[in-house]
Coordinates of C-alpha atoms and ligand atoms in Angstrom, one line a residue:
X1443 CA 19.8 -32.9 -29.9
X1444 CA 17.4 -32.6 -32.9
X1445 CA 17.8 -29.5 -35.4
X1446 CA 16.1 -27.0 -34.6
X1447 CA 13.8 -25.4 -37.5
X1448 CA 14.9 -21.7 -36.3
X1449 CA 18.5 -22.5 -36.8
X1450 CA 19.0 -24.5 -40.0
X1451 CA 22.0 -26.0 -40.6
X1452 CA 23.9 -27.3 -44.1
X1453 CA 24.9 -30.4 -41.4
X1454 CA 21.9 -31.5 -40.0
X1455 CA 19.1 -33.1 -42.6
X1456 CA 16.2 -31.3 -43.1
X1457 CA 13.6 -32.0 -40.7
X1458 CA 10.0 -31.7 -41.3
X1459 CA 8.7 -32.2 -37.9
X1460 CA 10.6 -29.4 -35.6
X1461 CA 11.0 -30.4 -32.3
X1462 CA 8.2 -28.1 -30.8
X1463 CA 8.7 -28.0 -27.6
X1464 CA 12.5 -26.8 -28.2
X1465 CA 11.5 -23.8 -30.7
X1466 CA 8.7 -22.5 -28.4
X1467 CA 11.0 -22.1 -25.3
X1468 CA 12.9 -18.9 -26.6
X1469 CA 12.5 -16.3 -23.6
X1470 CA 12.3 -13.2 -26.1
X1471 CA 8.9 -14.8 -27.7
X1472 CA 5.7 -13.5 -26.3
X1473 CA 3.3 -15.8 -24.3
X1474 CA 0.5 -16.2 -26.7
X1475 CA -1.2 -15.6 -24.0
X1476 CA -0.1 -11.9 -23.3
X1477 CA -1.3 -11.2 -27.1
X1478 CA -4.9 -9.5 -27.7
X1479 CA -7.1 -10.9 -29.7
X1480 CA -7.3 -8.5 -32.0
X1481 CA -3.4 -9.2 -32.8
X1482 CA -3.4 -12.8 -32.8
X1483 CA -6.4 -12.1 -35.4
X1484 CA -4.0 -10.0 -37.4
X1485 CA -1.3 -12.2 -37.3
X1486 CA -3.0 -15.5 -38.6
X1487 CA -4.6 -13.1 -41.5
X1488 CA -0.9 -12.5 -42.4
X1489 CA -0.3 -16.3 -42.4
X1490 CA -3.3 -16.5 -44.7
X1491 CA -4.8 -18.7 -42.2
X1492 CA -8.6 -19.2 -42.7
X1493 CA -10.4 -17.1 -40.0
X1494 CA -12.3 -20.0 -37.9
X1495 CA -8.7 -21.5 -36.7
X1496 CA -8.8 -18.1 -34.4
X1497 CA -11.5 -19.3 -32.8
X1498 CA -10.2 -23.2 -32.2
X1499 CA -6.7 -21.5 -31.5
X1500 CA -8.8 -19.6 -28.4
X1501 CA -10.8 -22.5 -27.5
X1502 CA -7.4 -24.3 -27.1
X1503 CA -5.9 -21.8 -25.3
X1504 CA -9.0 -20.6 -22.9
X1505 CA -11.5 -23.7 -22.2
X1506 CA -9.4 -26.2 -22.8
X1507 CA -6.3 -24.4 -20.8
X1508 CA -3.9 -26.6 -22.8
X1509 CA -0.2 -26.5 -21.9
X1510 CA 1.6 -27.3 -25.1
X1511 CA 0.7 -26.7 -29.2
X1512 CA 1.0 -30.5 -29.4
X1513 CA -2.4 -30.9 -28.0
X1514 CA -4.1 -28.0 -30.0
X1515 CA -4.8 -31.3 -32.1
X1516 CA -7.4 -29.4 -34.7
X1517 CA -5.0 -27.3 -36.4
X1518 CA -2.6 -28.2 -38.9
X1519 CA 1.3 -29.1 -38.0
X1520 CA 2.4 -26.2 -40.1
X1521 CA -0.1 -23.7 -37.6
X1522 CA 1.0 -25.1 -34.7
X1523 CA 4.8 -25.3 -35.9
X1524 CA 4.6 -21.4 -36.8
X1525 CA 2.5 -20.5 -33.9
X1526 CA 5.7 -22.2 -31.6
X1527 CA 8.1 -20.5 -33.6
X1528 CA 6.6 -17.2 -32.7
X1529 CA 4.7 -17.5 -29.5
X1530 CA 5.9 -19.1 -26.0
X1531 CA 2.8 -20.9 -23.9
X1532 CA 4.1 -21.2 -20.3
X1533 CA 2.4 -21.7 -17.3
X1534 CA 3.4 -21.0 -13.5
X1535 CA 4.5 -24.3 -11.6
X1536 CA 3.1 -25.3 -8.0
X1537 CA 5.3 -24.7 -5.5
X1538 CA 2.8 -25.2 -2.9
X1539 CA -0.4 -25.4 -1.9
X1540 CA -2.2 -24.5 1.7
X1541 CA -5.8 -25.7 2.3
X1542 CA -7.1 -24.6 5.5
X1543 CA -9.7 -26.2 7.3
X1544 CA -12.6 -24.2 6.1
X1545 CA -11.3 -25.4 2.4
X1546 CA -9.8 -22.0 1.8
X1547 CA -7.1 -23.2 -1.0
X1548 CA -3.7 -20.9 -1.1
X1549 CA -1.9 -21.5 -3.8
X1550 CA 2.5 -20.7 -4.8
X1551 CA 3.2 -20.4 -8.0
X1552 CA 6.8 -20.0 -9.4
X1553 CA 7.3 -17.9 -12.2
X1554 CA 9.6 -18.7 -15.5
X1555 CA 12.1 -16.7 -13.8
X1556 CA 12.1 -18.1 -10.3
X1557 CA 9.9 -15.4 -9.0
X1558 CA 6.9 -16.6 -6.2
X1559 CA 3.5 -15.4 -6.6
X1560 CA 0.1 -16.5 -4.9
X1561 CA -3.1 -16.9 -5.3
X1562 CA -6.4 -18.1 -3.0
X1563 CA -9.6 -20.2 -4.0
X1564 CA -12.0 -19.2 -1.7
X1565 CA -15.3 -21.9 -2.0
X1566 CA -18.9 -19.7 -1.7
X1567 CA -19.7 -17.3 0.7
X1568 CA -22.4 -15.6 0.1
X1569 CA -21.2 -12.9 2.2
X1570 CA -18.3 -11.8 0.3
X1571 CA -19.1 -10.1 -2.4
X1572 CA -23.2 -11.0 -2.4
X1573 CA -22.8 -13.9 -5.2
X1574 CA -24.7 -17.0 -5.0
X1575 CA -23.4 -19.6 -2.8
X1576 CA -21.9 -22.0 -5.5
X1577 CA -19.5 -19.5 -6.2
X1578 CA -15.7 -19.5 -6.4
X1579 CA -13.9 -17.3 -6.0
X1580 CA -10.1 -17.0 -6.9
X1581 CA -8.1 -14.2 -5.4
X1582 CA -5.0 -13.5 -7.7
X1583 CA -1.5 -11.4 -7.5
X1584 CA -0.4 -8.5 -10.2
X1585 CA 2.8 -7.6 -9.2
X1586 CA 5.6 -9.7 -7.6
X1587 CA 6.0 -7.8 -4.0
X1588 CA 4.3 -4.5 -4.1
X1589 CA 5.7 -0.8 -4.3
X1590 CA 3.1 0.5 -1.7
X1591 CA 4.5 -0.5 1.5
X1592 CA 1.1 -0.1 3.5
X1593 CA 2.8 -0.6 6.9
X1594 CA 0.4 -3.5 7.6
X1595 CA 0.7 -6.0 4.8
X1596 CA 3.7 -8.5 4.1
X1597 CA 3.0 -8.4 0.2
X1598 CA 5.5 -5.0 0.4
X1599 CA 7.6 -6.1 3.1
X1600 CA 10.5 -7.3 0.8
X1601 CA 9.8 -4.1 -2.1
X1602 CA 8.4 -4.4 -5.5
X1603 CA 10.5 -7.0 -8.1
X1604 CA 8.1 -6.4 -11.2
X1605 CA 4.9 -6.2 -12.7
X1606 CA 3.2 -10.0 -13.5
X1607 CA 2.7 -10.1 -17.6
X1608 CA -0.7 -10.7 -18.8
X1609 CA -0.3 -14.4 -19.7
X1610 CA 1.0 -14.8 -15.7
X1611 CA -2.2 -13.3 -14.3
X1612 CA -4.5 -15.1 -16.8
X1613 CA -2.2 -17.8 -16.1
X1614 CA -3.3 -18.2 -12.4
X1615 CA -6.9 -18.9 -13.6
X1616 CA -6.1 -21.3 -16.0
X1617 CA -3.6 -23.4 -13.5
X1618 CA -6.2 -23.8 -10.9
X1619 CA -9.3 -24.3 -12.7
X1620 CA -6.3 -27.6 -14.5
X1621 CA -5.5 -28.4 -10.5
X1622 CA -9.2 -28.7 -9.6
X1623 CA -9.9 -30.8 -12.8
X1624 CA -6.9 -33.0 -12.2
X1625 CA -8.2 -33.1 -8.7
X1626 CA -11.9 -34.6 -9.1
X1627 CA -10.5 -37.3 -11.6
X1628 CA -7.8 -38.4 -9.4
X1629 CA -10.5 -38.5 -6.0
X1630 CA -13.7 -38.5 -7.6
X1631 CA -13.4 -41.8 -11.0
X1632 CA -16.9 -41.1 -11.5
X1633 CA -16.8 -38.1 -12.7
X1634 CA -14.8 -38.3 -15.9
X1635 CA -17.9 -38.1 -18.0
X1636 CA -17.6 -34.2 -16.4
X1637 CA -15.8 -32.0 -19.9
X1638 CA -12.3 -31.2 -18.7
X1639 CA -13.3 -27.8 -19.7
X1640 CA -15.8 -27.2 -17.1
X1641 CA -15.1 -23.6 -15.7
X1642 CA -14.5 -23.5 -11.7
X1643 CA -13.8 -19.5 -11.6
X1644 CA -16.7 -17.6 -11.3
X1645 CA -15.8 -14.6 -9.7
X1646 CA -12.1 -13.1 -9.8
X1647 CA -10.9 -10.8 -7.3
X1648 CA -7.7 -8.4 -8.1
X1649 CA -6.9 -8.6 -4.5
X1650 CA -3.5 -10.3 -4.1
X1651 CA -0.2 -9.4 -4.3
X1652 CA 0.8 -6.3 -5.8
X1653 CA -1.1 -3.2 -6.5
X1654 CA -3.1 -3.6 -10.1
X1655 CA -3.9 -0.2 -11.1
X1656 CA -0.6 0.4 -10.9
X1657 CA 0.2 -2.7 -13.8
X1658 CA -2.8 -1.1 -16.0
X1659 CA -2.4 -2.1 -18.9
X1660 CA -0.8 -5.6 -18.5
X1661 CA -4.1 -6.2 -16.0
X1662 CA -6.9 -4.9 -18.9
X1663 CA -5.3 -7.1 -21.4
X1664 CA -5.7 -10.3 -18.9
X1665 CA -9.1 -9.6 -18.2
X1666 CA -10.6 -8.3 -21.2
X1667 CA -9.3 -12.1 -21.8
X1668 CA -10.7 -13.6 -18.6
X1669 CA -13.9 -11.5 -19.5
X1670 CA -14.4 -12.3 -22.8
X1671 CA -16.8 -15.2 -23.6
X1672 CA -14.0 -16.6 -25.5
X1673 CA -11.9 -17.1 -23.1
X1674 CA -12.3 -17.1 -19.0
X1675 CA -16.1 -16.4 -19.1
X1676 CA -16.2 -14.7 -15.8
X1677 CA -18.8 -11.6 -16.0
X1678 CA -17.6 -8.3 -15.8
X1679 CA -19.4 -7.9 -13.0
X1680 CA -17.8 -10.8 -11.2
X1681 CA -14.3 -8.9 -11.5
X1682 CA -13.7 -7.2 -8.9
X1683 CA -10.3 -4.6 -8.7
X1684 CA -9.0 -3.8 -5.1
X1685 CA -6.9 -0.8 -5.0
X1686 CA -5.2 1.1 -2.2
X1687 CA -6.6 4.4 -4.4
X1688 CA -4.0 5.2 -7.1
X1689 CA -6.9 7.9 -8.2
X1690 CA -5.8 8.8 -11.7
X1691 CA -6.2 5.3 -12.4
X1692 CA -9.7 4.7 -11.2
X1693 CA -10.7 7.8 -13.2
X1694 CA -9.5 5.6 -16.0
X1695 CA -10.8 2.4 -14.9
X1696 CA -14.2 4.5 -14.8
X1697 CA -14.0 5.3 -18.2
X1698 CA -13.2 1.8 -19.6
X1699 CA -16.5 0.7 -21.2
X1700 CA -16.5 -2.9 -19.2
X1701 CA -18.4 -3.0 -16.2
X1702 CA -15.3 -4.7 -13.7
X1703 CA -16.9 -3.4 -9.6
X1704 CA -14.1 -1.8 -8.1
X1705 CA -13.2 -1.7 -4.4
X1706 CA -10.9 1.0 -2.2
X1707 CA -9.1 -0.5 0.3
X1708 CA -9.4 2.7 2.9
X1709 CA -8.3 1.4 6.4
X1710 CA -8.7 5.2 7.8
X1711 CA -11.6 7.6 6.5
X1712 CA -8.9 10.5 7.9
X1713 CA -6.3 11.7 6.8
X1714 CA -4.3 11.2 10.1
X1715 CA -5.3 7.2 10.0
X1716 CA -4.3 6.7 6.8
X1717 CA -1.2 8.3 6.7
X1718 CA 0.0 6.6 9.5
X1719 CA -0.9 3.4 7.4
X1720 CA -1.0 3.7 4.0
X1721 CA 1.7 6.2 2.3
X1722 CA -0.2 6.5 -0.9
X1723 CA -2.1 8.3 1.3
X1724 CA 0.2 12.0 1.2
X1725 CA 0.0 11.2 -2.5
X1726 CA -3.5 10.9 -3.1
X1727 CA -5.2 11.8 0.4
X1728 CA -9.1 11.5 0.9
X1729 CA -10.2 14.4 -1.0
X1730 CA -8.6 13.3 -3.9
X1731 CA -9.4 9.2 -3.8
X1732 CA -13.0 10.9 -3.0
X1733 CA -13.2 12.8 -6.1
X1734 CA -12.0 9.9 -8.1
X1735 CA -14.7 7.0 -6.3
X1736 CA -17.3 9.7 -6.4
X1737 CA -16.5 10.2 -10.8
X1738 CA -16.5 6.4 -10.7
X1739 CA -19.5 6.0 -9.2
X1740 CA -21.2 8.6 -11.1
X1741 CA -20.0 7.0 -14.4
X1742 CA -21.0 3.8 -13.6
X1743 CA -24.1 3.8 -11.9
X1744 CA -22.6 1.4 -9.9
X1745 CA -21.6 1.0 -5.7
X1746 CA -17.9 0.5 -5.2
X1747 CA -17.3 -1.4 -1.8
X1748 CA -14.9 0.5 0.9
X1749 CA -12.5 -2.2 2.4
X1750 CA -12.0 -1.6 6.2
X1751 CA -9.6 -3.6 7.9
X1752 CA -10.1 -3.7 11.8
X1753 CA -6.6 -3.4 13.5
X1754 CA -6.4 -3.0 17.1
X1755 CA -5.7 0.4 18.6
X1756 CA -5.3 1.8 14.8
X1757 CA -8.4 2.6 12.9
X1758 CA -10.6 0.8 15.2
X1759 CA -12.0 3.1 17.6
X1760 CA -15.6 3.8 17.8
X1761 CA -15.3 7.5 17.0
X1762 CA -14.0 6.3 13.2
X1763 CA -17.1 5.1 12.8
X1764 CA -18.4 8.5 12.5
X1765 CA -16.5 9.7 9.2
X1766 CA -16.6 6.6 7.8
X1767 CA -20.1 6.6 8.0
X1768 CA -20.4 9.9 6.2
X1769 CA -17.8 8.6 3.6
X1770 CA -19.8 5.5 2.9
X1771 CA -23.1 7.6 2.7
X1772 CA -21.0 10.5 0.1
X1773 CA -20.3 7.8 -2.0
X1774 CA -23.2 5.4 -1.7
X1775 CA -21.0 2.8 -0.9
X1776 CA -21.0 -0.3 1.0
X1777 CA -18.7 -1.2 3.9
X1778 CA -16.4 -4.9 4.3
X1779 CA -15.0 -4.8 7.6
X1780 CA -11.9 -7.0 7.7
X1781 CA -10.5 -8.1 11.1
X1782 CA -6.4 -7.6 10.7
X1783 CA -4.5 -10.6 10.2
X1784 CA -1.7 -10.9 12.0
X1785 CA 1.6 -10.6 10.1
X1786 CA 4.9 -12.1 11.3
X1787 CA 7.1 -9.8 12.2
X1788 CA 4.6 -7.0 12.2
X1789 CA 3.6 -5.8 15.4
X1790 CA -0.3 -5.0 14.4
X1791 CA -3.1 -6.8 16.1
X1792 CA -6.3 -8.0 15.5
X1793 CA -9.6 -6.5 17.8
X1794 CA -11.4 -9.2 19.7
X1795 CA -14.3 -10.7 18.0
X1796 CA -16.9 -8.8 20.2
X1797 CA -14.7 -5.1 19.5
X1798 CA -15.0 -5.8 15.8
X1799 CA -18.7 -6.8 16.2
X1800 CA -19.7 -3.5 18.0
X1801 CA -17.8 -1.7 15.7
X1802 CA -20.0 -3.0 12.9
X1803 CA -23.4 -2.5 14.6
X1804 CA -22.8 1.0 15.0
X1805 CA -21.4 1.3 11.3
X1806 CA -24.8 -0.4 10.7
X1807 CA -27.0 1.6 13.1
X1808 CA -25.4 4.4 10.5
X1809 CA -27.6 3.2 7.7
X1810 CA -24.2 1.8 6.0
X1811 CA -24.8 -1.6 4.1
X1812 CA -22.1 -3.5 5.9
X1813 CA -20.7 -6.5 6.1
X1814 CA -18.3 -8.1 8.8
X1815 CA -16.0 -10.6 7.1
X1816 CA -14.8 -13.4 10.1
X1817 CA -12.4 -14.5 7.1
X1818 CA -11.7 -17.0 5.4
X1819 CA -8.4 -19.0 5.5
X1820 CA -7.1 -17.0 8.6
X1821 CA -5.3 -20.3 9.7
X1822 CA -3.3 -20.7 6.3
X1823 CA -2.1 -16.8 6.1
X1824 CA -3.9 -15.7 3.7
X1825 CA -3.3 -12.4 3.7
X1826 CA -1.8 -11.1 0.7
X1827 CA 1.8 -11.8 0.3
X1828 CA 2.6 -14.1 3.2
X1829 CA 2.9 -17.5 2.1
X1830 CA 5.2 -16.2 -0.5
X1831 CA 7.2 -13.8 2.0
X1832 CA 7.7 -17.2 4.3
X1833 CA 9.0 -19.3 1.9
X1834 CA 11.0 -16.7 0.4
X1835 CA 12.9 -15.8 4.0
X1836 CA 12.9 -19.6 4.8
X1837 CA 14.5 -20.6 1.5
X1838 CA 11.6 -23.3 0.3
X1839 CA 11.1 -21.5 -2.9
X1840 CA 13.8 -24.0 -4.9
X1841 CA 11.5 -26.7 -4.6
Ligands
SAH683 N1 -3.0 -3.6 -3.6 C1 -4.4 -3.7 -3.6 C2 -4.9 -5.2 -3.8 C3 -4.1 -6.2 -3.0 S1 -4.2 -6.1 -1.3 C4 -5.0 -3.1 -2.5 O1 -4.3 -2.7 -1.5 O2 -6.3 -2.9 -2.5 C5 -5.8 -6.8 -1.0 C6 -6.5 -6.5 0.3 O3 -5.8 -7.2 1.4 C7 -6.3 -5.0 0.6 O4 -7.6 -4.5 1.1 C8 -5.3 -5.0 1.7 O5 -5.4 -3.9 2.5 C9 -5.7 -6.3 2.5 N2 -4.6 -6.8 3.4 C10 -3.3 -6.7 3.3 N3 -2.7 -7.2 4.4 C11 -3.7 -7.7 5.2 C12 -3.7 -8.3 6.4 N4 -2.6 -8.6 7.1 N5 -4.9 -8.6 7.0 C13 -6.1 -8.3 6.3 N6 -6.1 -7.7 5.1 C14 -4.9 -7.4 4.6
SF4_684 FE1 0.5 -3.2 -1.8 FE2 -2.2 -3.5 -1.5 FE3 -0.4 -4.5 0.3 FE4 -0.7 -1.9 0.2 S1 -2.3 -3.4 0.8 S2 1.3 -3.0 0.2 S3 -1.1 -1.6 -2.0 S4 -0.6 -5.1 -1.9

């Protein structure tokens, strides 16, 4: 084994060139990548580094979505040798990966510590969230299984295990947008002359697994970096936060000076649905999430979407559509119905096609902007949290 620069010893010969891929694995380092800005900048100042090797350090970091200091191949040894002794650079490992037939892409990650998480590339549809149709979009997890327990979803099925770092929900960016290039030069020779650093990700929804607002500040640090036009380069306005309305957090979320859209995932626009559904709901009921979308709204000058999933004999009766309507209208909102996605081991259902069709038309007929999403990916469970719940139960996560 070669010495190791953090642990000299009088036996072993000096050696200039550390072994860098040994000295940057210590687990009580920080991913570089979990670091602001504004502390990496203060940190190379104390290492009297010259101030333009911040911004290759980010461009090797972001852009090029390297994996290891060795190829940060612009800065000096002694940089890169200090940066490793201070800074991990991990990156979550394919497990899996699902591609259904409508090229919906579901991704497993494993974590450092063996944990799963997931994350879904959906390809354009202009539908979704009203981007232009050479959109991606990539869907990604917060928290490893979720504290929520909304009775219908399998991401808190098995409880929450912990909150993802920054670095692990930048992470998921970075990995697929490396898969996708990997991918066109291994089907596609002819397009090498294409930079390596060509951005795929164009619009990020916070809608996996886990519930964000309630990972704050671990989730504001990954996208002011996903944001920031040094590092992801996905608009504000392309982020989109799902939450099942922790409302002292979207208070704060409202009074964060970037301009993320935010959408409530609301299932019931009473009481008595969403209780039966959601249990955040006797926490925060309606008039509270209200309060907090309507001082959103208000400071942002901007429409929130309401997320409706349709599940048989639940929340989908015609007479919902009624307060929802009034809801939607309170808080000039627009409306994504969802048909449920079957769960297994749930015992919730999905309308028929033509019920969640009817149900729409009359949400429309309402004057609601709304928007019926037939989803995507249906046939490769994407619904938050279940690839990862299967493999978890069926023991294929040691892959
Ligand atoms: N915790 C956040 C974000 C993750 S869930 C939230 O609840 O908003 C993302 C979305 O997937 C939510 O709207 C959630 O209600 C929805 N969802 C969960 N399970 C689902 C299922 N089986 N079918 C359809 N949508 C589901
Ligand atoms: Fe958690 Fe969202 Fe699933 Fe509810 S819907 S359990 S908040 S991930």
């Amino acid at each position: 084994m070669p010495c190791q620069k953090t642990r000299p010893s009088q036996f072993c010969p000096p050696n200039p060139v550390p072994d860098i891929s040994q000295i940057s694995n210590l687990p009580e380092l920080p991913d570089i990548r979990s670091v602001s800005r504004e502390e990496l900048a203060t940190r190379l100042s104390d290492w009297k580094t010259p101030t333009y090797r911040l911004e290759q350090l980010m461009a090797w970091l972001y852009p090029s979505r390297v994996t290891t200091w060795d190829e940060m191949t612009n800065l000096p040894r002694t940089l890169r040798e200090e940066l490793a002794r201070n800074y991990r650079l991990v990156s979550p490992s394919l497990v899996q990966k699902q591609g259904s037939a409508d090229s919906t892409q579901k991704f497993l990650w494993r974590l450092e510590d063996g944990n799963l998480i997931e994350s879904v590339l959906i390809p354009a549809n202009p539908d979704l969230y009203g981007e232009r149709a050479d959109r991606h979009t990539l869907c990604v997890s917060t928290q490893v299984g979720c504290a929520y327990g909304c009775r219908f979803c399998a991401s808190g099925l098995d409880g929450w295990r912990r909150n993802l770092l920054p670095h692990e929900i930048v992470g998921q960016v970075l990995a697929v947008e490396r898969w996708h290039a990997g991918q066109r030069l291994t089907e596609t020779p002819a397009v090498e002359s294409v930079p390596q650093t060509a951005r795929l990700i164009n619009n990020l929804v916070i809608m996996g697994m886990g519930e964000p607002l309630a990972n704050y500040e671990h989730l504001m640090v990954a996208l002011r970096a996903l944001n920031a036009p040094w590092g992801g380069g996905i608009g504000a306005r392309k982020i989109t936060i799902s939450t099942s309305g922790v409302a002292p957090k979207i208070r704060e979320l409202a009074d964060d000076p970037l301009q993320f859209r935010l959408a409530i995932s609301l299932h019931g626009a009473r009481d008595e649905v969403r209780n039966q559904i959601m249990p955040i709901n006797r926490k925060f009921p309606l008039s509270v999430l209200t309060e907090a979308c309507q001082y959103y709204v208000e400071k942002k000058g901007k429409m929130i979407t309401l997320e409706y999933i349709l599940i048989a004999d639940v929340n989908d009766a015609v007479g919902e559509v009624v307060p929802l309507a009034e809801l939607a209208q309170l808080l000039h909102a627009k409306v994504n119905l969802i048909p449920y996605n079957r769960v297994e081991g749930l015992s919730w259902n999905r309308p028929e096609e033509e019920h969640c069709r009817a149900f729409s038309d009359a949400l429309q007929s309402q004057g609601v902007p709304t928007t019926l999403r037939l989803e995507k990916g249906h046939d490769i469970e994407a619904a938050c949290g279940q690839l990862r719940l299967k493999s978890e139960r069926n023991g294929t996560t040691s892959a």
